[in-house]
Amino acid sequence: MMDLVTMRETPTNAVAKSHAFMLRTGLIEPESAGVFSYTALAVRSMLKIEQIVREEMNHAGGQEIRLPVLLSADPWKQTGRWDSMDVLFKLEADGTQFLLGPTHEEPITLLAKKRIRSRSQLPQRWYQITPKFRKEKRPRAGVLRVREFIMKDLYSFDADAKGMDRSYDAMVRAYWAIFTRCGLTTLFQTQADSGAIGGDASEEFIVPASSSAGECEIVHCTECGYTANIEKASCTIPPWKEEALNPMEKLHTPNAGTIAEVSAFLGVTPERLVKTLIYEAKYKGAQTEVFAILIRGNLDVNEVKLKNALGSECISVKPAMIPDIEEVTGAAVGFAGPLGIQCPILADGSVVGIQNFVSGANDTDYHFVNMNWGRDVKSPDKVVDVRSVRAGDCCPRCTNALEAYTGIEVGHVFKLGTVYAEKLKATFQLADGSHQPFWMGCYGIGIGRIMAASIELHADERGVVWPVAIAPYHCVVIPANLAKHGDEAGNIYRDLCDTTDVEVVYDDRDFSFGVKIADAELIGYPFIIVVGNKGIEVRTRMTGEVTSLLSLYEAVGMVSQGVETALYFANSNAH
Ligand code: ATP
Ligand code: MG
């Protein structure tokens, strides 16, 4: 008996479309925050996704392995991630510390260290499709951000940077094949921040989705193709038009502490303001530093870019506490400025070249106007790019206006370089006897995220719309009235089972036709065969097309050909 339990109403806690439909179709059952059971329908889809991933990984030179999920803490202490990664599920047994693998750079580097002795054994590309555990602070949107999920992770080991680049390029090609085969036909490959994984370069694969589902913000240039996550994106600031320098003045600006208030009070646009924000950075070894970051009044700081600008020793940044701000400025919050501030200063590139600008005077209720670099205040020593890029900003490559999207990160590829191999002393021997650390890459794909992203992309108001390649079943046969049409519907079902590769469900539940058709549309079978008084009809879920008055053989032929054609087109993206 097929396990099918559906819900008519949208659960109130489900904001994202995929979350709501996965609950309503019974694909998932919540266990605890960010932890789900996957029912038979979901597992059928996930196995298909895994198989597509497996085929493409194998084709790209991958070999499937299996690392433990239960990992020793020591290697993670050696790389520093035991302390720096805040999502680790840590446990202890008999006085020994363990963690549940959130990703597997440490154990796989040690596996390579054991097995790869010489250059002649390289390259190696090893992958697994296994559960990962992350203590996500805010699990959300159903299976899009969970604490336990299945990930495909491949790790490449090469002898040099060129080899690493070749492995990376092979994975990027494989990723395009995987996502298009899975029906994720709208997809961006974007420059990304490397986050806790670290390394030299990384790109994400993003499926555009509404902001209720997608957490990634990306910008894209339709002119030159530049695409980047806003945690990484940059934009060109149009140069400041030269103007005559006016004498600087200190003006009384009572109660004007925000950009909007100062702009309104002084009658200037926010572009003329140099905003001075006070932050606190935390470095490895628990050291902290309060510093100022200067940015144009109309722009915002992206804190991930700011953290990265402070270098690899920086663990986190956050706005400084009020007493710290008051200490470095000697004034109330809202009146900070570069002249006379008692802390190191960083400047975003947007304040370079600005003339006759306005800044806080480090004196409560006072601002400077007509301040100029060099003449009134020392030009900033350290210029960084920390501004948050938005729609309409100028593309850093071609200056065309950028577009902005939200989306779901379904995959992520990283060039790791030699960082992990060096920290874990994983080396191979060259012909001259010398030892060299591995050049590594790592490449993740969330299996559940692909399933949910597909639902976000294709679902309509009636329910899920599966692409054939990852649909749990291809077709459902529904007798309009079980007593009257059961025999014929049963014959169609058996014919599809016996003579075709169509994966078919026979809905012989003793429910009304209305309920069954609503369920079929909610579940999203690509094809629905209805047997009723008017004969046989085939409904195609993706297009909404209805073909009526078919014979049994025509209906079977149409569905099996439809499935075959869809799979043929999906697989034509395979390598
Ligand atoms: P995010 O930025 O969404 O937290 P991440 O960059 O930390 O993800 P990676 O380490 O790059 O994630 O993981 C590789 C892939 O695993 C991601 O591209 C995504 O498909 C999937 N994934 C990561 N975290 C989760 C999660 N909490 N729930 C479901 N899938 C996840
Ligand atoms: Mg990622």
Coordinates of C-alpha atoms in Angstrom, one line a residue, residues 48-572:
K48 CA 17.2 10.1 -8.6
I49 CA 19.0 13.3 -7.8
E50 CA 21.8 11.3 -6.2
Q51 CA 22.1 9.1 -9.2
I52 CA 22.4 12.1 -11.6
V53 CA 25.0 13.5 -9.3
R54 CA 26.8 10.1 -9.1
E55 CA 26.9 9.7 -12.9
E56 CA 28.3 13.2 -13.4
M57 CA 30.9 12.8 -10.6
N58 CA 32.0 9.5 -12.0
H59 CA 32.2 11.0 -15.5
A60 CA 34.3 13.8 -14.2
G61 CA 36.9 11.4 -12.7
G62 CA 35.3 11.1 -9.3
Q63 CA 35.5 7.9 -7.3
E64 CA 32.9 7.3 -4.6
I65 CA 34.1 6.7 -1.1
R66 CA 32.6 6.8 2.4
L67 CA 34.1 8.7 5.3
P68 CA 32.8 8.4 8.8
V69 CA 30.2 10.8 10.0
L70 CA 31.6 10.5 13.6
L71 CA 34.9 12.3 13.4
S72 CA 37.8 12.8 15.9
A73 CA 38.2 16.3 17.2
D74 CA 42.0 16.5 16.9
P75 CA 42.4 17.2 13.1
W76 CA 39.8 20.0 13.5
K77 CA 41.9 21.4 16.3
Q78 CA 44.9 21.3 14.1
T79 CA 43.2 23.3 11.3
G80 CA 41.7 25.7 13.9
R81 CA 38.1 24.9 12.9
W82 CA 37.2 23.2 16.2
D83 CA 37.1 26.7 17.6
S84 CA 36.3 28.9 14.5
M85 CA 33.3 27.0 13.1
D86 CA 30.3 27.7 15.1
V87 CA 28.0 25.1 13.6
L88 CA 29.8 22.0 14.9
F89 CA 27.8 19.3 16.8
K90 CA 30.4 18.3 19.4
L91 CA 30.2 15.2 21.5
E92 CA 32.3 13.2 23.9
A93 CA 32.8 9.5 24.6
D94 CA 35.1 8.0 27.3
G95 CA 36.9 11.3 27.6
T96 CA 37.6 11.6 23.8
Q97 CA 36.1 14.5 21.8
F98 CA 34.3 14.0 18.6
L99 CA 32.1 15.9 16.1
L100 CA 29.5 15.0 13.6
G101 CA 30.9 15.9 10.1
P102 CA 29.6 19.3 8.8
T103 CA 31.9 18.9 5.8
H104 CA 34.9 16.7 5.4
E105 CA 38.1 18.6 4.5
E106 CA 40.0 17.4 7.6
P107 CA 39.3 13.6 7.4
I108 CA 39.7 13.5 3.6
T109 CA 43.0 15.3 3.8
L110 CA 44.2 12.7 6.3
L111 CA 43.0 9.9 4.1
A112 CA 44.9 11.3 1.2
K113 CA 48.0 11.6 3.5
K114 CA 47.8 7.9 4.3
R115 CA 47.1 6.7 0.7
I116 CA 48.9 9.1 -1.7
R117 CA 52.6 8.8 -1.5
S118 CA 53.9 10.0 -4.8
R119 CA 53.2 12.3 -7.6
S120 CA 52.4 9.4 -9.9
Q121 CA 49.2 8.7 -7.8
L122 CA 47.8 12.2 -8.7
P123 CA 45.3 13.5 -9.5
Q124 CA 42.6 12.0 -7.2
R125 CA 39.0 13.1 -7.0
W126 CA 37.1 11.4 -4.2
Y127 CA 33.5 12.0 -3.3
Q128 CA 30.7 10.7 -1.1
I129 CA 26.9 11.3 -0.8
T130 CA 26.3 11.2 3.0
P131 CA 24.6 13.0 5.8
K132 CA 26.1 16.2 7.2
F133 CA 25.3 17.9 10.5
R134 CA 25.4 21.6 11.2
K135 CA 24.1 23.4 14.2
E136 CA 22.5 26.1 12.1
K137 CA 21.3 28.9 14.3
R138 CA 18.2 29.5 12.3
P139 CA 17.0 26.4 10.5
R140 CA 14.4 27.6 8.1
A141 CA 12.3 27.1 5.0
G142 CA 11.8 23.3 5.4
V143 CA 14.7 21.4 4.0
L144 CA 16.4 24.4 2.6
R145 CA 18.3 25.1 5.8
V146 CA 18.4 22.2 8.1
R147 CA 20.7 20.7 10.7
E148 CA 21.0 17.3 9.1
F149 CA 21.1 16.9 5.4
I150 CA 22.5 14.8 2.6
M151 CA 25.4 16.4 0.8
K152 CA 27.5 15.3 -2.1
D153 CA 31.0 16.4 -1.4
L154 CA 34.0 15.8 -3.7
Y155 CA 37.6 16.7 -2.9
S156 CA 40.3 17.0 -5.5
F157 CA 44.0 16.4 -4.9
D158 CA 46.5 17.7 -7.4
A159 CA 50.2 18.1 -7.7
D160 CA 50.1 21.9 -8.5
A161 CA 47.9 24.9 -9.0
K162 CA 47.4 24.1 -12.7
G163 CA 46.2 20.6 -11.8
M164 CA 43.8 22.1 -9.1
D165 CA 42.4 24.5 -11.7
R166 CA 41.8 21.5 -14.1
S167 CA 39.9 19.6 -11.4
Y168 CA 37.9 22.8 -10.5
D169 CA 37.0 23.3 -14.2
A170 CA 35.9 19.7 -14.5
M171 CA 33.7 20.1 -11.5
V172 CA 32.1 23.3 -12.8
R173 CA 31.2 21.5 -16.0
A174 CA 29.8 18.6 -14.1
Y175 CA 27.7 21.0 -11.9
W176 CA 26.1 22.5 -14.9
A177 CA 25.2 19.1 -16.2
I178 CA 23.8 18.0 -12.9
F179 CA 21.6 21.1 -12.3
T180 CA 20.3 21.1 -15.9
R181 CA 19.6 17.4 -15.8
C182 CA 17.7 17.9 -12.5
G183 CA 15.5 20.6 -14.3
L184 CA 17.1 23.6 -12.5
T185 CA 17.2 25.4 -15.8
T186 CA 17.4 28.9 -14.4
L187 CA 20.8 29.0 -12.7
F188 CA 23.5 31.5 -11.9
Q189 CA 27.2 30.7 -11.4
T190 CA 28.4 33.4 -9.0
Q191 CA 31.6 34.6 -7.4
A192 CA 31.3 33.8 -3.7
D193 CA 32.8 34.3 -0.3
S194 CA 34.6 31.2 0.9
G195 CA 33.2 31.4 4.4
A196 CA 34.4 28.8 7.0
I197 CA 35.8 26.5 4.3
G198 CA 38.5 29.1 3.4
G199 CA 40.8 28.9 0.4
D200 CA 41.6 31.0 -2.7
A201 CA 38.5 31.2 -4.9
S202 CA 35.0 30.0 -4.8
E203 CA 31.8 30.1 -6.8
E204 CA 28.2 29.3 -6.0
F205 CA 25.4 27.9 -8.1
I206 CA 22.3 29.9 -7.3
V207 CA 18.7 29.1 -8.4
P208 CA 16.7 32.4 -8.3
A209 CA 13.8 32.2 -5.7
S210 CA 11.5 34.5 -3.8
S211 CA 13.1 36.0 -0.6
S212 CA 10.9 33.7 1.5
A213 CA 13.0 30.8 0.2
G214 CA 16.2 32.2 -1.1
E215 CA 18.7 33.5 1.4
C216 CA 21.5 34.4 -1.1
E217 CA 21.5 37.9 -2.5
I218 CA 23.3 38.2 -5.8
V219 CA 23.9 40.8 -8.4
H220 CA 24.1 40.1 -12.1
C221 CA 25.2 42.2 -15.1
T222 CA 23.1 41.4 -18.2
E223 CA 25.7 43.2 -20.4
C224 CA 29.0 41.4 -19.5
G225 CA 27.7 38.4 -17.4
Y226 CA 29.4 39.5 -14.1
T227 CA 27.6 37.6 -11.3
A228 CA 28.5 37.7 -7.7
N229 CA 27.1 37.1 -4.2
I230 CA 26.7 40.4 -2.4
E231 CA 29.1 39.0 0.2
K232 CA 31.7 39.3 -2.5
A233 CA 30.3 41.6 -5.1
S234 CA 31.9 44.9 -6.0
C235 CA 30.7 47.9 -7.9
T236 CA 32.3 50.9 -9.6
I237 CA 31.6 54.3 -7.9
P238 CA 31.4 57.1 -10.5
P239 CA 34.3 59.5 -10.0
W240 CA 33.6 62.7 -8.0
K241 CA 33.3 65.8 -10.2
E242 CA 36.1 68.2 -9.3
E243 CA 34.9 71.3 -7.4
A244 CA 36.5 74.3 -5.8
L245 CA 37.5 73.5 -2.2
N246 CA 35.7 75.6 0.4
P247 CA 36.9 76.4 3.9
M248 CA 36.1 73.8 6.5
E249 CA 33.6 74.8 9.2
K250 CA 32.4 73.1 12.4
L251 CA 28.6 73.5 12.5
H252 CA 26.1 72.9 15.3
T253 CA 23.8 70.1 14.2
P254 CA 21.6 69.5 17.3
N255 CA 20.0 66.1 17.5
A256 CA 21.1 65.3 13.9
G257 CA 22.8 61.9 14.4
T258 CA 21.7 59.9 11.5
I259 CA 22.5 60.3 7.8
A260 CA 18.9 61.3 7.0
E261 CA 18.8 63.8 9.8
V262 CA 22.2 65.4 8.9
S263 CA 21.4 65.5 5.2
A264 CA 18.1 67.2 5.9
F265 CA 19.5 69.6 8.4
L266 CA 22.4 70.7 6.2
G267 CA 20.5 70.5 2.9
V268 CA 23.0 68.2 1.3
T269 CA 22.6 64.7 -0.4
P270 CA 23.8 61.7 1.6
E271 CA 26.5 61.2 -1.2
R272 CA 28.3 64.2 0.3
L273 CA 28.5 62.6 3.8
V274 CA 31.3 60.4 5.0
K275 CA 29.7 58.0 7.4
T276 CA 32.0 56.8 10.2
L277 CA 30.9 53.5 11.7
I278 CA 32.6 52.0 14.7
Y279 CA 33.1 48.2 14.7
E280 CA 34.7 45.6 16.9
A281 CA 36.8 42.9 15.3
K282 CA 37.6 39.6 17.0
Y283 CA 40.8 37.9 16.0
K284 CA 42.1 34.4 16.5
G285 CA 43.5 34.1 20.1
A286 CA 40.5 36.1 21.4
Q287 CA 42.1 39.4 20.8
T288 CA 39.7 42.2 19.9
E289 CA 40.1 45.7 18.3
V290 CA 37.7 48.6 18.0
F291 CA 38.1 50.5 14.7
A292 CA 36.3 52.9 12.4
I293 CA 35.2 52.3 8.9
L294 CA 34.4 55.3 6.6
I295 CA 31.9 54.9 3.8
R296 CA 29.7 57.2 1.8
G297 CA 26.5 58.3 3.5
N298 CA 24.3 56.7 0.9
L299 CA 26.0 53.3 1.1
D300 CA 26.0 50.4 3.6
V301 CA 28.8 48.2 4.9
N302 CA 28.6 44.4 4.1
E303 CA 29.9 42.8 7.2
V304 CA 31.2 39.7 5.4
K305 CA 33.3 41.8 3.1
L306 CA 34.4 43.8 6.1
K307 CA 35.5 40.7 7.9
N308 CA 37.4 39.5 4.8
A309 CA 39.1 42.9 4.4
L310 CA 40.6 42.4 7.9
G311 CA 42.4 39.3 6.8
S312 CA 42.4 35.6 7.6
E313 CA 43.2 36.1 11.3
C314 CA 39.9 37.9 11.8
I315 CA 37.1 35.6 13.1
S316 CA 34.2 38.1 13.3
V317 CA 33.1 41.7 13.2
K318 CA 30.2 43.4 14.8
P319 CA 29.1 47.0 15.5
A320 CA 30.9 48.3 18.6
M321 CA 29.1 48.7 21.9
I322 CA 27.9 52.2 22.8
P323 CA 30.5 52.7 25.6
D324 CA 33.3 51.8 23.1
I325 CA 32.0 54.2 20.6
E326 CA 31.8 57.0 23.2
E327 CA 35.3 56.2 24.3
V328 CA 36.9 56.5 20.8
T329 CA 34.9 59.5 19.7
G330 CA 34.6 61.3 23.0
A331 CA 31.0 62.1 21.8
A332 CA 27.5 60.6 21.8
V333 CA 26.7 58.0 19.1
G334 CA 26.0 59.7 15.8
F335 CA 28.8 62.2 15.7
A336 CA 31.8 60.1 14.8
G337 CA 34.2 61.3 12.1
P338 CA 37.8 60.7 10.9
L339 CA 39.3 63.9 12.4
G340 CA 40.6 63.2 15.9
I341 CA 39.0 59.8 16.4
Q342 CA 41.0 57.6 18.8
C343 CA 41.1 54.3 16.9
P344 CA 42.5 52.8 13.6
I345 CA 40.6 53.9 10.5
L346 CA 39.7 51.9 7.4
A347 CA 38.1 53.5 4.4
D348 CA 35.8 52.1 1.8
G349 CA 36.9 53.1 -1.7
S350 CA 33.7 55.2 -2.0
V351 CA 35.1 57.9 0.2
V352 CA 38.3 58.3 -1.9
G353 CA 38.3 61.4 -4.1
I354 CA 35.2 63.0 -2.4
Q355 CA 35.5 66.7 -1.8
N356 CA 33.9 69.3 0.5
F357 CA 32.4 66.5 2.5
V358 CA 30.4 66.3 5.7
S359 CA 31.5 64.2 8.7
G360 CA 30.9 63.9 12.4
A361 CA 33.1 66.1 14.5
N362 CA 33.7 63.6 17.4
D363 CA 31.8 66.2 19.4
T364 CA 28.1 65.7 20.4
D365 CA 25.8 67.7 18.2
Y366 CA 28.6 68.9 15.8
H367 CA 29.6 68.1 12.3
F368 CA 32.3 69.4 10.0
V369 CA 31.3 70.6 6.5
N370 CA 33.6 71.2 3.5
M371 CA 36.2 68.8 4.9
N372 CA 38.8 67.7 2.4
W373 CA 41.4 64.9 2.4
G374 CA 45.0 66.0 2.9
R375 CA 44.1 69.6 3.8
D376 CA 41.9 69.0 6.8
V377 CA 42.3 65.4 7.7
K378 CA 44.9 62.8 6.8
S379 CA 43.9 60.7 3.8
P380 CA 43.0 57.2 4.9
D381 CA 45.9 54.8 5.1
K382 CA 44.0 51.7 4.3
V383 CA 41.4 51.6 1.6
V384 CA 39.2 48.6 1.2
D385 CA 36.1 47.5 -0.6
V386 CA 33.4 46.8 1.9
R387 CA 30.3 48.4 0.4
S388 CA 27.1 46.5 0.0
V389 CA 26.2 46.4 -3.7
R390 CA 22.6 46.9 -4.8
A391 CA 20.5 46.8 -7.9
G392 CA 21.3 49.8 -10.1
D393 CA 24.9 50.1 -8.9
C394 CA 27.6 50.1 -11.7
C395 CA 29.0 46.7 -12.8
P396 CA 32.7 46.6 -11.7
R397 CA 33.6 45.2 -15.1
C398 CA 31.6 47.1 -17.6
T399 CA 29.7 49.8 -15.6
N400 CA 26.3 48.7 -16.8
A401 CA 23.6 48.8 -14.1
L402 CA 23.6 45.6 -12.0
E403 CA 20.4 43.6 -11.4
A404 CA 19.8 42.0 -8.0
Y405 CA 18.2 38.7 -7.2
T406 CA 17.6 36.5 -4.2
G407 CA 18.2 32.8 -4.7
I408 CA 19.0 29.4 -3.2
E409 CA 22.6 28.2 -3.2
V410 CA 22.4 24.6 -4.4
G411 CA 26.1 24.0 -5.0
H412 CA 29.5 25.5 -4.0
V413 CA 32.9 25.0 -5.5
F414 CA 36.2 26.0 -3.8
K415 CA 39.8 26.2 -4.8
L416 CA 41.5 25.4 -1.4
G417 CA 45.1 25.6 -2.5
T418 CA 47.5 24.0 0.0
V419 CA 46.0 25.3 3.3
Y420 CA 44.5 22.1 4.6
A421 CA 47.4 19.9 3.4
E422 CA 49.9 22.3 5.0
K423 CA 48.0 22.4 8.4
L424 CA 47.6 18.6 8.4
K425 CA 51.1 17.9 6.9
A426 CA 49.7 16.0 4.0
T427 CA 52.4 15.8 1.4
F428 CA 53.4 13.6 -1.5
Q429 CA 56.9 12.9 -2.8
L430 CA 58.3 14.4 -6.1
A431 CA 60.8 12.5 -8.3
D432 CA 63.7 14.4 -6.7
G433 CA 62.7 13.1 -3.2
S434 CA 61.3 16.4 -2.0
H435 CA 57.8 16.7 -0.4
Q436 CA 55.0 18.9 -1.5
P437 CA 51.6 19.6 0.0
F438 CA 48.5 18.6 -2.0
W439 CA 46.7 21.3 -4.0
M440 CA 43.1 20.7 -3.1
G441 CA 39.6 21.7 -4.2
C442 CA 36.2 20.9 -2.5
Y443 CA 32.8 20.8 -4.1
G444 CA 29.5 20.5 -2.3
I445 CA 25.9 19.9 -3.5
G446 CA 22.9 19.7 -1.2
I447 CA 20.6 16.9 -2.4
G448 CA 17.6 18.1 -0.4
R449 CA 18.2 21.6 -1.5
I450 CA 18.0 20.6 -5.2
M451 CA 14.7 19.0 -4.5
A452 CA 13.3 22.0 -2.6
A453 CA 14.8 24.5 -5.2
S454 CA 13.1 22.5 -8.0
I455 CA 9.8 22.9 -6.1
E456 CA 10.4 26.6 -5.6
L457 CA 11.2 27.0 -9.3
H458 CA 8.4 25.0 -10.9
A459 CA 5.4 24.7 -8.4
D460 CA 2.2 26.5 -9.2
E461 CA -0.8 27.4 -7.0
R462 CA -2.1 23.9 -7.1
G463 CA 1.1 22.2 -6.0
V464 CA 4.4 20.7 -7.0
V465 CA 5.4 20.4 -10.6
W466 CA 8.2 17.8 -11.0
P467 CA 10.6 17.7 -13.9
V468 CA 10.3 14.1 -15.1
A469 CA 14.0 13.3 -14.3
I470 CA 13.6 13.8 -10.6
A471 CA 9.9 13.1 -10.1
P472 CA 9.1 10.4 -7.5
Y473 CA 6.8 8.8 -10.0
H474 CA 6.1 9.7 -13.6
C475 CA 2.4 9.1 -13.7
V476 CA -0.8 8.4 -11.7
V477 CA -3.9 6.6 -13.0
I478 CA -7.1 7.8 -11.5
P479 CA -10.5 6.1 -12.1
A480 CA -13.2 8.8 -11.9
N481 CA -15.4 6.3 -10.2
L482 CA -13.7 3.2 -8.7
A483 CA -16.7 0.9 -9.2
K484 CA -17.4 2.0 -12.8
H485 CA -13.9 2.6 -14.1
G486 CA -11.7 0.5 -11.9
D487 CA -11.3 -2.3 -14.4
E488 CA -10.2 -0.2 -17.2
A489 CA -7.9 2.0 -15.0
G490 CA -6.4 -1.2 -13.6
N491 CA -5.7 -2.4 -17.1
I492 CA -3.9 0.8 -18.0
Y493 CA -1.9 0.7 -14.8
R494 CA -0.8 -2.9 -15.5
D495 CA 0.0 -2.2 -19.1
L496 CA 2.2 0.7 -18.1
C497 CA 4.0 -1.5 -15.5
D498 CA 4.4 -4.5 -17.8
T499 CA 5.3 -2.9 -21.2
T500 CA 6.9 0.5 -20.4
D501 CA 9.5 2.1 -18.1
V502 CA 6.9 4.5 -16.8
E503 CA 6.9 4.6 -13.0
V504 CA 3.2 4.6 -12.3
V505 CA 0.9 4.8 -9.3
Y506 CA -2.7 3.5 -9.3
D507 CA -4.9 5.7 -7.2
D508 CA -7.6 3.1 -6.2
R509 CA -8.3 4.9 -2.9
D510 CA -12.0 5.0 -2.1
F511 CA -12.0 8.8 -2.3
S512 CA -14.0 11.2 -4.5
F513 CA -12.6 12.1 -7.9
G514 CA -12.2 15.7 -6.8
V515 CA -10.0 14.7 -3.9
K516 CA -7.9 12.4 -6.0
I517 CA -7.3 14.9 -8.8
A518 CA -6.4 17.6 -6.2
D519 CA -3.9 15.2 -4.6
A520 CA -2.4 14.3 -8.0
E521 CA -1.9 18.0 -8.8
L522 CA -0.6 18.7 -5.4
I523 CA 1.9 15.8 -5.6
G524 CA 2.9 16.9 -9.1
Y525 CA 3.0 13.7 -11.1
P526 CA 4.2 14.8 -14.5
F527 CA 1.3 12.8 -16.1
I528 CA -2.2 12.1 -14.8
I529 CA -4.4 9.6 -16.6
V530 CA -8.0 10.0 -15.9
V531 CA -10.5 7.2 -16.8
G532 CA -14.1 8.4 -16.7
N533 CA -17.4 8.4 -18.4
K534 CA -16.0 10.5 -21.3
G535 CA -13.2 8.0 -21.9
I536 CA -9.5 8.3 -21.1
E537 CA -7.7 11.6 -20.8
V538 CA -4.0 12.4 -20.2
R539 CA -3.1 15.6 -18.4
T540 CA 0.4 17.0 -18.6
R541 CA 1.1 18.7 -15.3
M542 CA 4.0 21.0 -16.5
T543 CA 2.0 22.5 -19.4
G544 CA -1.6 22.0 -18.2
E545 CA -2.3 20.3 -21.6
V546 CA -5.3 17.9 -21.6
T547 CA -5.6 15.2 -24.3
S548 CA -9.0 13.4 -24.3
L549 CA -10.8 10.4 -25.8
L550 CA -7.8 8.2 -26.0
S551 CA -7.8 4.4 -26.3
L552 CA -5.9 2.5 -23.6
Y553 CA -3.0 2.0 -26.0
E554 CA -2.9 5.6 -27.1
A555 CA -2.9 6.7 -23.4
V556 CA -0.1 4.3 -22.6
G557 CA 1.9 5.3 -25.7
M558 CA 1.5 9.0 -25.1
V559 CA 2.7 8.8 -21.5
S560 CA 5.6 6.4 -22.1
Q561 CA 6.7 8.6 -25.1
G562 CA 6.3 11.7 -23.0
V563 CA 8.5 10.3 -20.2
E564 CA 11.1 9.0 -22.7
T565 CA 11.3 12.4 -24.5
A566 CA 11.6 14.3 -21.3
L567 CA 14.4 12.0 -20.0
Y568 CA 16.1 12.2 -23.4
F569 CA 16.2 16.0 -23.3
A570 CA 17.3 16.1 -19.6
N571 CA 20.0 13.6 -20.3
S572 CA 21.2 15.4 -23.4

